[in-house]
XYZ file of C-alpha atoms in Angstrom:
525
model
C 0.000 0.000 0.000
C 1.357 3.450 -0.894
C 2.600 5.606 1.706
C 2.783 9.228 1.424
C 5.922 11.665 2.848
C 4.133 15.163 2.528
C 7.200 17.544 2.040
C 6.468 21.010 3.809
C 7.984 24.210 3.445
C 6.581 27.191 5.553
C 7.463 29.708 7.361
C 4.862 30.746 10.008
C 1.932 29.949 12.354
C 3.867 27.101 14.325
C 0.451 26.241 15.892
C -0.772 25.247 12.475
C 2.429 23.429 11.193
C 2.144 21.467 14.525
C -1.429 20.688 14.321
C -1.002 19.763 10.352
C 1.961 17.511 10.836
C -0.024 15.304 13.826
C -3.162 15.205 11.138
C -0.818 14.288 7.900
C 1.139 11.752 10.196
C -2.105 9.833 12.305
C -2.540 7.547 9.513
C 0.774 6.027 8.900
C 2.207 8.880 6.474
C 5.100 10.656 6.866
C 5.621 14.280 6.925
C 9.692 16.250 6.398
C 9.591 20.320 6.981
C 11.722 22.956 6.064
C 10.629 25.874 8.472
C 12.528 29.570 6.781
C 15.700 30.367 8.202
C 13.978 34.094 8.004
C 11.659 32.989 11.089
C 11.801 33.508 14.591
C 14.042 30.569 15.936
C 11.430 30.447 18.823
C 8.418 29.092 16.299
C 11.044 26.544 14.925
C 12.045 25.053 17.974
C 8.529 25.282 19.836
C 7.417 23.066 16.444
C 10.145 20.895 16.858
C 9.766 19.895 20.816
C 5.909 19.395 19.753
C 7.064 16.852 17.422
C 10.089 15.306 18.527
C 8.031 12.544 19.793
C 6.384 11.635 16.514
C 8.556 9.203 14.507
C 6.791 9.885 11.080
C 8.138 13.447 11.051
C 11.108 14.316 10.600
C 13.353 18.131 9.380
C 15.546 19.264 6.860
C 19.117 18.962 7.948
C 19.594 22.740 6.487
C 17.787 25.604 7.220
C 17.946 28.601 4.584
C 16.097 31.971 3.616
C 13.588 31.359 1.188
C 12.604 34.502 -1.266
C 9.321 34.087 -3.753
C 10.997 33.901 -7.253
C 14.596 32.539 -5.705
C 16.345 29.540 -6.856
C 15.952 29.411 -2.079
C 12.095 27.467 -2.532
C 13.791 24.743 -5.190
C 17.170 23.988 -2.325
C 14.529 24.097 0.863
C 12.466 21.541 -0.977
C 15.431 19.746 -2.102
C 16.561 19.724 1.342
C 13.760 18.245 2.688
C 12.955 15.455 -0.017
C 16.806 14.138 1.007
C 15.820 14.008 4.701
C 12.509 12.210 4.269
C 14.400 10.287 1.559
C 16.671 9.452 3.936
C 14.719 9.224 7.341
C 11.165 7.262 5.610
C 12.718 4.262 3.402
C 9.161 2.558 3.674
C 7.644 6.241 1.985
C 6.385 5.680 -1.642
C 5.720 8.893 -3.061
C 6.251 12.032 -1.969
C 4.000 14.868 -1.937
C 4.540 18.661 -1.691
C 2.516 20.594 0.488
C 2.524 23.970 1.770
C 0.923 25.454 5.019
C -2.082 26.258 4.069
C -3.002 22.700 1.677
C -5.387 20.270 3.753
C -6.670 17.113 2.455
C -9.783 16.438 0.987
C -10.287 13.085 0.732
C -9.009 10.115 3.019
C -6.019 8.440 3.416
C -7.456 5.590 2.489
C -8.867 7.252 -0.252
C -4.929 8.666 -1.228
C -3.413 5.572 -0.632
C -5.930 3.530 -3.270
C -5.994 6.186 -5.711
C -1.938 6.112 -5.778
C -1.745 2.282 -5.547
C -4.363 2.420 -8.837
C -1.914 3.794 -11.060
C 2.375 3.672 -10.992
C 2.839 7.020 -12.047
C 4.097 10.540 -11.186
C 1.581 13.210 -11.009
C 3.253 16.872 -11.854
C 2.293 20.034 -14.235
C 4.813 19.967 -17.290
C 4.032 21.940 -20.252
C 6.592 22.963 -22.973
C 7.784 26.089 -21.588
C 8.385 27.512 -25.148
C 5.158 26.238 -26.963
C 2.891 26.182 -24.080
C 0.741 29.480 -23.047
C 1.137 28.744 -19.670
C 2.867 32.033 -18.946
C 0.063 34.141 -19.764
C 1.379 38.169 -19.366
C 5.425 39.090 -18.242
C 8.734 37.495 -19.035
C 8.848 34.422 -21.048
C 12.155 33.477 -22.134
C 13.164 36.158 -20.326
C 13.363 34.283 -17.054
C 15.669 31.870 -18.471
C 18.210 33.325 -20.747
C 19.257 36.164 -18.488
C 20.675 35.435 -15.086
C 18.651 36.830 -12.140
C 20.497 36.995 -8.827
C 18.545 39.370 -6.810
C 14.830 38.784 -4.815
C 12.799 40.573 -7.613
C 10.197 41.503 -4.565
C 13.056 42.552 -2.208
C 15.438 44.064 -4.067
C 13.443 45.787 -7.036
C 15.661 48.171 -8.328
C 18.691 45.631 -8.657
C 16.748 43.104 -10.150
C 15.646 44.816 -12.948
C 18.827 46.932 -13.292
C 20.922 43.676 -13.460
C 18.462 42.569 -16.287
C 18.554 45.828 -18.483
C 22.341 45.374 -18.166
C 22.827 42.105 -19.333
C 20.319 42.734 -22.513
C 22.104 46.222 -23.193
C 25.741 44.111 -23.329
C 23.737 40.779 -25.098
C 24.457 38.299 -21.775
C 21.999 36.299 -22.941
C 22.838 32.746 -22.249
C 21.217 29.514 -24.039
C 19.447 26.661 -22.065
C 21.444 23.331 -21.670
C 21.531 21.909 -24.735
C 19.746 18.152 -23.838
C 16.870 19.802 -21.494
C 13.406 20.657 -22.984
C 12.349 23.194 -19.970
C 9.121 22.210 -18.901
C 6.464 24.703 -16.570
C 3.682 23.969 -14.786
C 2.052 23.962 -10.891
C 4.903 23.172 -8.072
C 2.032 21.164 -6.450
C 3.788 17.590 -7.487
C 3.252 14.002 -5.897
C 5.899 11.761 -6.757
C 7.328 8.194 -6.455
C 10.572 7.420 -4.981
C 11.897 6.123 -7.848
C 11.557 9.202 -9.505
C 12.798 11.498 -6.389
C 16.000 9.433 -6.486
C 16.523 10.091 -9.738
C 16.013 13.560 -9.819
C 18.595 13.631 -6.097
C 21.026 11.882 -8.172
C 20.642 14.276 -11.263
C 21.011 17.288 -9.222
C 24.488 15.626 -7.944
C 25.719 14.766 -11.424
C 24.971 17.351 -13.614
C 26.112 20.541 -12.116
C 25.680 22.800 -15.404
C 22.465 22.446 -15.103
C 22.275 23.566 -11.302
C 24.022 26.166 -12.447
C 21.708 27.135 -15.281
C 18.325 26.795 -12.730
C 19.714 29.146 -9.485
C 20.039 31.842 -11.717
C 16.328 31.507 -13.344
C 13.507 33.474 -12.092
C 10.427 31.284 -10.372
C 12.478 28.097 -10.602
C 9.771 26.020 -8.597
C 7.713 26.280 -11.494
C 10.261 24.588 -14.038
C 12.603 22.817 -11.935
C 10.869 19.419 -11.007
C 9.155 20.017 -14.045
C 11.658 19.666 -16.569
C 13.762 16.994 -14.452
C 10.578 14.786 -13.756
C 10.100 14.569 -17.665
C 14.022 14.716 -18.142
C 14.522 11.279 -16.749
C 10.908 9.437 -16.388
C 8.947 8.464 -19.862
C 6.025 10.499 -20.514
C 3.666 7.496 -20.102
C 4.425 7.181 -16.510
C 3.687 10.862 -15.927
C 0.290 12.503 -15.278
C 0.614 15.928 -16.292
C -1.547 17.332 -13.365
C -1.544 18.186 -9.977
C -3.269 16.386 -6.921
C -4.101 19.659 -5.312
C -6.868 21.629 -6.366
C -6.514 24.933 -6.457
C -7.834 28.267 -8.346
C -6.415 31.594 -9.302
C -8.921 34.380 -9.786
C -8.093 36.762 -13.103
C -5.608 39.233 -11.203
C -3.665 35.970 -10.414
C -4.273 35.431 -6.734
C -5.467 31.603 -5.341
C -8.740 31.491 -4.149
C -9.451 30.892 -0.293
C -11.623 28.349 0.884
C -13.864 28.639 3.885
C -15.970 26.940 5.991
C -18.704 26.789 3.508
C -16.667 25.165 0.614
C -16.469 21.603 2.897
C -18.796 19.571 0.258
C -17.641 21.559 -2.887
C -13.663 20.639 -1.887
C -14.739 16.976 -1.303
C -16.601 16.282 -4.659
C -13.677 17.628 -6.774
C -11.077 15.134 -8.451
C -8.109 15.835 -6.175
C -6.304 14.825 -3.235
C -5.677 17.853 -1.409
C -7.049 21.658 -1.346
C -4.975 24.601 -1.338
C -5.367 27.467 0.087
C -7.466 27.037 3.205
C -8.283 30.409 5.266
C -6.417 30.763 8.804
C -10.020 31.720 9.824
C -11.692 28.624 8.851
C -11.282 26.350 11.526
C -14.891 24.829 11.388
C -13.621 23.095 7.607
C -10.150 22.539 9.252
C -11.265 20.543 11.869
C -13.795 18.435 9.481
C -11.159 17.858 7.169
C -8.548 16.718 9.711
C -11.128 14.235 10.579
C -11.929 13.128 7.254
C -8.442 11.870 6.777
C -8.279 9.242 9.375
C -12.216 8.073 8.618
C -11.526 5.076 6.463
C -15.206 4.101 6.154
C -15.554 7.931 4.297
C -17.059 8.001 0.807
C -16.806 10.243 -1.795
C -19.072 11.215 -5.368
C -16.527 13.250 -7.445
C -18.688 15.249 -9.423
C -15.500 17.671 -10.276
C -17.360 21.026 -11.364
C -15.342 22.910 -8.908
C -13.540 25.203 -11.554
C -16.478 25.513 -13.928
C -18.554 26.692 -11.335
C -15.562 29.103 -10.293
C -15.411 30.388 -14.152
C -19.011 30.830 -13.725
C -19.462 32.783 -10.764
C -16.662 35.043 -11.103
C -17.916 36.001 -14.485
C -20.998 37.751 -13.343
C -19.921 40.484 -11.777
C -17.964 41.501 -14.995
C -20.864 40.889 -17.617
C -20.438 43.195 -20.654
C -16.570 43.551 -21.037
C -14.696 42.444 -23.613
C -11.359 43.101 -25.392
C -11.353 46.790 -27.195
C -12.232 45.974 -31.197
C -10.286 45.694 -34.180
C -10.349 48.723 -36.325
C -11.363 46.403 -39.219
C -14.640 45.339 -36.815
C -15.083 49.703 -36.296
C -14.602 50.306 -39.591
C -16.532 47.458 -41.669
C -20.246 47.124 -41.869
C -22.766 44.170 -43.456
C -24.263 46.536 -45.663
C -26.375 49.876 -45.182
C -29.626 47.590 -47.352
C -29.171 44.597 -45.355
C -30.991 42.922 -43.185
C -29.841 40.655 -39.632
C -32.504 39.009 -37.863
C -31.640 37.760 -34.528
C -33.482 34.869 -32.496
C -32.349 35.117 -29.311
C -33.071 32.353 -26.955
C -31.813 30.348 -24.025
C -33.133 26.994 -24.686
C -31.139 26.354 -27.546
C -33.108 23.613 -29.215
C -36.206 25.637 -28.917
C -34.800 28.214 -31.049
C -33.437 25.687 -33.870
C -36.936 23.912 -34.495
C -38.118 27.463 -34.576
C -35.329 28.094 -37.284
C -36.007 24.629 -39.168
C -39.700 25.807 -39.925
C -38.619 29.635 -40.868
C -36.507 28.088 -43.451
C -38.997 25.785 -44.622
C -42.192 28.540 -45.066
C -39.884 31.376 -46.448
C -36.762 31.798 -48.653
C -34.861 33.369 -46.047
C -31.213 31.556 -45.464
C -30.573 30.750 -41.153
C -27.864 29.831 -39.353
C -27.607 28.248 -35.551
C -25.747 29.530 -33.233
C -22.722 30.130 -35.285
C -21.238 32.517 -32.086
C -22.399 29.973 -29.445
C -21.322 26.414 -30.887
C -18.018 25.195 -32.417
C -18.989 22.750 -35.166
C -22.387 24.622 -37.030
C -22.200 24.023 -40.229
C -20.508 27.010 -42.081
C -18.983 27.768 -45.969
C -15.353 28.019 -46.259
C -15.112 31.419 -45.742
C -11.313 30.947 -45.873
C -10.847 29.931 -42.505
C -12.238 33.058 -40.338
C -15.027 30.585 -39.578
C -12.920 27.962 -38.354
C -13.196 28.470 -34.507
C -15.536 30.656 -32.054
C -12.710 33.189 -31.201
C -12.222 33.783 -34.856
C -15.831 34.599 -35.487
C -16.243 36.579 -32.088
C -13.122 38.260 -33.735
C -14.323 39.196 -36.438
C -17.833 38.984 -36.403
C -18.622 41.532 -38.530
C -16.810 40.132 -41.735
C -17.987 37.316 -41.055
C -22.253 38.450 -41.383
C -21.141 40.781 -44.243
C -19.416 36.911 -45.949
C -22.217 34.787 -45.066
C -24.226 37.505 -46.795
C -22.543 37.509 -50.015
C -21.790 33.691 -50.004
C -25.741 33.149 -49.415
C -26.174 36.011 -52.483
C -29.050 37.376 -50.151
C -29.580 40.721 -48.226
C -31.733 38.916 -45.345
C -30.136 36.500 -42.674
C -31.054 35.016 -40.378
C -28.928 33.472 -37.085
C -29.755 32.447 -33.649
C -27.977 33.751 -29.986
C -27.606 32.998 -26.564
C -29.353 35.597 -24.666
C -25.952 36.452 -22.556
C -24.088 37.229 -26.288
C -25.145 41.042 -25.171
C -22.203 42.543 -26.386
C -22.922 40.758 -30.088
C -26.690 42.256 -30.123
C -24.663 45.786 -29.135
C -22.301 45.689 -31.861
C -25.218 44.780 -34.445
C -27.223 47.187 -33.460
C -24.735 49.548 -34.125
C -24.215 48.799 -37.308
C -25.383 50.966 -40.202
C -27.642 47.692 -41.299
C -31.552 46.979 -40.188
C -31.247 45.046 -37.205
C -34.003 42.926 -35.787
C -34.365 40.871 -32.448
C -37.420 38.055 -31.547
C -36.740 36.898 -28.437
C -38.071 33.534 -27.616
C -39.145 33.434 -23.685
C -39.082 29.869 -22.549
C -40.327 28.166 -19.063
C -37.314 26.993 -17.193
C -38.487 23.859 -14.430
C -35.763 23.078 -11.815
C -35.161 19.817 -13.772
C -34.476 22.081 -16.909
C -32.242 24.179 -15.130
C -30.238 21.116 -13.126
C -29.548 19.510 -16.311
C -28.859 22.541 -17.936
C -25.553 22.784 -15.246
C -24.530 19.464 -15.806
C -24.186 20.115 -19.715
C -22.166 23.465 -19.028
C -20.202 21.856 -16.242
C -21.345 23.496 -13.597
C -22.723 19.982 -12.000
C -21.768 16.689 -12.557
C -24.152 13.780 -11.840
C -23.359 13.240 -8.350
C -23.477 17.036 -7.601
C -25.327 16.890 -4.192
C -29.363 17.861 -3.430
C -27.638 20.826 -0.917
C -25.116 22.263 -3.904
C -28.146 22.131 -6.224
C -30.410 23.712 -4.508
C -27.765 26.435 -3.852
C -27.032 26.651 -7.544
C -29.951 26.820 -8.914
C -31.499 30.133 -8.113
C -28.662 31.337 -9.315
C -28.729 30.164 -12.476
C -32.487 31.270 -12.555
C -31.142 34.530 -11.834
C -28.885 34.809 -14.579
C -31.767 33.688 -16.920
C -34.022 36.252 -15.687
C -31.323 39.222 -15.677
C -29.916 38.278 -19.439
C -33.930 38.537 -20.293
C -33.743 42.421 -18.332
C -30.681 43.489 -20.015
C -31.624 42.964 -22.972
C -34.539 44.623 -22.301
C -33.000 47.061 -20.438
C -31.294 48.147 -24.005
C -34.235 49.626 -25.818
C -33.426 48.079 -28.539
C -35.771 48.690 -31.803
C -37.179 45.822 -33.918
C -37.552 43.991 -30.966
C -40.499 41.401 -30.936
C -41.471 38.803 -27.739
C -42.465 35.558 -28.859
C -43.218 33.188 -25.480
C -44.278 30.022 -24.301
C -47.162 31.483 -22.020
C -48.035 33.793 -25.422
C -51.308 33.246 -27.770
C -50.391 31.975 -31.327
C -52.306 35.055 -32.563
C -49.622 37.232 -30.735
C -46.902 35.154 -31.268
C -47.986 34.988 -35.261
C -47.704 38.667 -35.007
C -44.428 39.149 -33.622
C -43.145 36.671 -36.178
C -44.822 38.138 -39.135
C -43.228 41.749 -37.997
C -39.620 39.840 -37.262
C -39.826 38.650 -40.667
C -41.627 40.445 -42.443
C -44.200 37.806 -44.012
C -47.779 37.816 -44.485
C -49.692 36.557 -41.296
C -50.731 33.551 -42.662
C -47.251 32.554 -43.033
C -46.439 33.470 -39.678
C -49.276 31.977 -38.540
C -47.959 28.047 -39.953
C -44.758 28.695 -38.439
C -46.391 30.009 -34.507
C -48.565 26.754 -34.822
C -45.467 24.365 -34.664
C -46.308 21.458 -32.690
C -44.077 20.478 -29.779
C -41.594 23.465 -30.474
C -41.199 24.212 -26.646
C -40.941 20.684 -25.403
C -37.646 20.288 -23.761
C-alpha cells in the first residue's frame, strides 16, 4: 500500500504546522519540513519539541532563507525530499505541500488512488510552446541570469536585467533539457525522487543554469521529472486543487466550501483560510475516517469560471479597427433569435426556413462545429468569429447572395446584439421566452459543467437560483437596451400574438407566420 511523505515548506503559524503535521502523520504517512531560516528561531524550535516525539516526522538537515521567485524554494524543498528520503525508506511517493493545503479526501482514499496507477503526477508543459505564462517574461526568465529577490530588491533586479540585454548576456538553455512549466504542487514516487537527487548531484551545469532563473519552482521538477521518467508514466496534473482568480491570486476556501472541496477530483485543497477552523477541523477528521465516501462530481472550476464572471458581464477586449470600420451593408438585413433553450430556437429556425426563402444559421457565435462555408478559414473556430464577427455576417451575406439573414444567440451574447445594433444595417431581435423547471435548469448545469451527476441535493439547490437569476437578468438586459425591432415571442403567449411578432420579425404575411407560430411540440424540452 502506498505511503505518502508530505514535504512542507513554511514559514509561520507554528500552531498550524504542529497541528497539520499530527493530522498528515495519524494515519501512517510521513511528513519532512523545512521551516525559513527568516523565522523567529522560537516558532522553529517550539514546532520541533511538539514533534520530537512523533517518529513519522522528521526536518531538513539545512535551514535557509527562502525569497518568492529565488532559486531558495527549489534547495529548501530539495533539502527536505533528502531528509525524508533518507529518514522514511518505507515512503512511496512524496508529496509537496505547503501550510495552508489540507486534504480532501481520506487516506485511504490517497493511498488507493496512488496504488491504482504507478505514475508521477506533476504540471509539465513545454515552456516555449505552451501558453502557460500568460502576461510578463517568457524566455526572459531563463536566458538572463537573475540573482537578486525581484520583490526585495526591485531596483537591482531589474537593473541587473537591463544590463545584461544592453551588453547581449543572454545565455542559451542546456543543450539536452526541454524546460518544462507547470504547478509546483507535485506528488511523486521514490523512484523518480532518487533520480532527480542523483541528477542534481551529477549534472552541475544544469544547477548552475536553474539558481540563476527566475520562479524556478515552477520549471525545476518540471523539466527533471520529464528529463529522466517516460512520458507514459507521468500525469501531467496536480493532486491539489486549487484556483487563481483573473488578477492571479489563489482562491481561499472557507468553511462553507467543505462539500464543494470533497466532490472535486483531487487529493488535497490549497489554500485554506487561517479563519476557517470549522472546515479545518472536518477535514482533519476526514483523513483518518476510512469508512468515508466520496461522489466526485469535479465542477469545482467551472462553477468558479461561472461565478466570477458575473460580476464583470459586458466587457470584452477593445475591437479591431477592421470590426469599427466594416459594416454588413447599409440595405441589409440581420434578424436575430435570441433564446436560451437552444433547441427551442433551432426547431423554430427549421420551420422559418422551410415557409420562407430566407437563409438561417444556428448559433454560429455559441457552438463550435455549425455548419458554415469556407469562408477561408475566419469561420474555423468561435474566437475567430467573435473576432471578427462583422466580416464574417457581411461573408455569409454575399456567399448566401441574399440581403436577409437570419442566425440564432444565446441571450448572454449582449455585447454581439450591441455591436449589431450599431451597425449601419436593419437590425431585428425576436426573443423567444421559454419556461425553465428546476429539472431544466439542473440539467442545464450538468451540460455546461457546472454539475456533474453526483453534484449533491444541498449544492443544487444552492445553484440553482442562481442560475435562474442569470436567466431572468440576461432577459432584463436585454430589455434594459431599448433596442428597436424587438419582438417577444413566449411560451405562455397566444399563437395570434406570437404569429404577429413573427410576421413583424420577418416580415411575411400573417398567414405565413401563422404556420410557423402553430409548430407542434416546439417548446418541449
Amino acid at each position: 500500500m502506498a505511503k505518502i511523505a508530505f514535504i512542507l515548506l513554511c514559514h509561520k503559524d507554528p500552531a498550524g504546522i504542529i497541528a497539520q503535521a499530527r493530522q498528515l502523520t495519524a494515519a501512517g504517512d510521513f511528513i519532512a519540513i523545512h521551516f525559513d531560516a527568516r523565522a523567529a528561531q522560537a516558532d522553529f524550535r517550539a514546532i520541533k519539541e511538539a514533534l520530537e516525539d512523533n517518529p513519522n516526522v522528521t526536518f531538513s538537515k539545512r535551514r535557509i532563507k527562502c525569497g518568492w521567485g529565488e532559486w531558495s524554494l527549489v534547495q529548501a524543498t530539495l533539502y527536505a525530499l533528502e531528509a525524508a528520503v533518507e529518514a522514511f525508506p518505507r515512503a512511496s511517493h512524496f508529496y509537496m505541500v505547503s501550510g495552508d493545503c489540507m486534504s480532501i479526501k481520506s487516506a485511504r482514499y490517497a493511498h488507493d488512488f496512488l496504488d491504482a496507477d504507478d505514475k508521477d503526477y506533476i504540471e509539465s508543459f513545454d515552456y516555449f510552446e505552451s501558453d502557460w505564462i500568460k502576461t510578463g517574461w517568457k524566455e526572459e526568465r531563463l536566458i538572463y541570469r537573475h540573482f537578486f529577490n525581484e520583490r526585495q530588491h526591485k531596483w537591482l533586479f531589474y537593473k541587473c536585467f537591463e544590463a545584461q540585454r544592453a551588453l547581449g548576456l543572454a545565455r542559451s538553455v542546456p543543450d539536452d533539457l526541454q524546460v518544462q512549466i507547470g504547478s509546483q504542487w507535485w506528488c511523486l514516487r521514490r523512484r523518480t525522487v532518487e533520480w532527480v537527487l542523483d541528477f542534481t548531484r551529477e549534472r552541475r551545469d544544469v544547477m548552475r543554469f536553474f539558481k540563476t532563473t527566475w520562479i524556478p519552482d515552477e520549471t525545476f521538477f518540471q523539466t527533471i521529472v520529464r528529463h529522466v521518467v517516460p512520458d507514459r508514466e507521468i500525469e501531467c496534473r496536480p493532486l491539489t486543487f486549487l484556483l487563481f482568480t483573473d488578477y492571479g491570486m489563489p482562491m481561499t476556501f472557507y468553511n462553507d466550501h467543505y462539500e464543494l472541496l470533497l466532490r472535486q477530483d483531487f487529493l488535497f485543497a490549497r489554500k485554506i483560510s487561517p479563519d476557517a477552523t470549522d472546515l479545518k477541523a472536518r477535514l482533519g477528521a476526514l483523513y483518518v475516517d476510512d469508512a468515508a465516501e466520496f461522489q466526485v462530481s469535479d465542477e469545482g472550476r467551472n462553477l468558479f469560471q461561472f461565478l466570477s464572471k458575473r460580476g464583470r458581464i459586458g466587457r470584452r477586449f477593445a475591437p479591431r479597427f477592421w470590426e469599427t470600420e466594416s459594416s454588413l451593408g447599409r440595405n441589409r438585413e440581420l434578424m436575430i433569435i435570441a433564446c436560451k433553450k437552444w433547441h427551442v430556437a433551432k426547431r423554430l429556425l427549421k420551420r422559418i426556413a422551410a415557409e420562407t426563402d430566407v437563409p438561417t444559421i444556428a448559433y454560429l457565435f455559441n457552438e463550435n462545429d455549425v455548419v458554415l462555408p469556407d469562408l477561408g478559414g475566419i469561420q474555423k473556430t468561435l474566437d475567430k468569429r467573435m473576432r471578427h464577427r462583422r466580416a464574417l455576417m457581411r461573408m455569409l451575406f454575399e456567399h448566401h447572395e441574399t440581403e436577409r439573414l437570419v442566425v440564432c444567440l444565446d441571450p448572454a451574447s449582449i455585447e454581439l446584439l450591441d455591436d449589431f445594433y450599431a451597425d449601419r444595417s436593419t437590425t431585428k431581435l425576436l426573443e423567444l421566452e421559454c419556461e425553465f423547471s428546476d429539472d431544466y435548469l439542473r440539467g442545464h448545469a450538468q451540460r455546461v459543467g457546472l454539475a456533474g451527476a453526483d453534484t449533491s441535493d444541498d449544492t443544487m439547490k444552492t445553484l440553482l437560483p442562481t442560475i435562474r437569476y442569470d436567466v431572468t437578468f440576461e432577459s432584463e438586459q436585454i430589455n434594459d437596451r431599448g433596442y428597436p425591432n424587438h419582438f417577444k415571442f413566449a411560451q405562455d403567449q397566444s399563437t395570434q400574438k406570437n404569429a404577429d411578432a413573427l410576421a413583424a420579425f420577418l416580415g411575411i404575411p400573417m398567414a405565413d407566420a401563422a404556420n410557423i407560430a402553430e409548430t407542434e411540440h416546439l417548446f418541449v424540452d
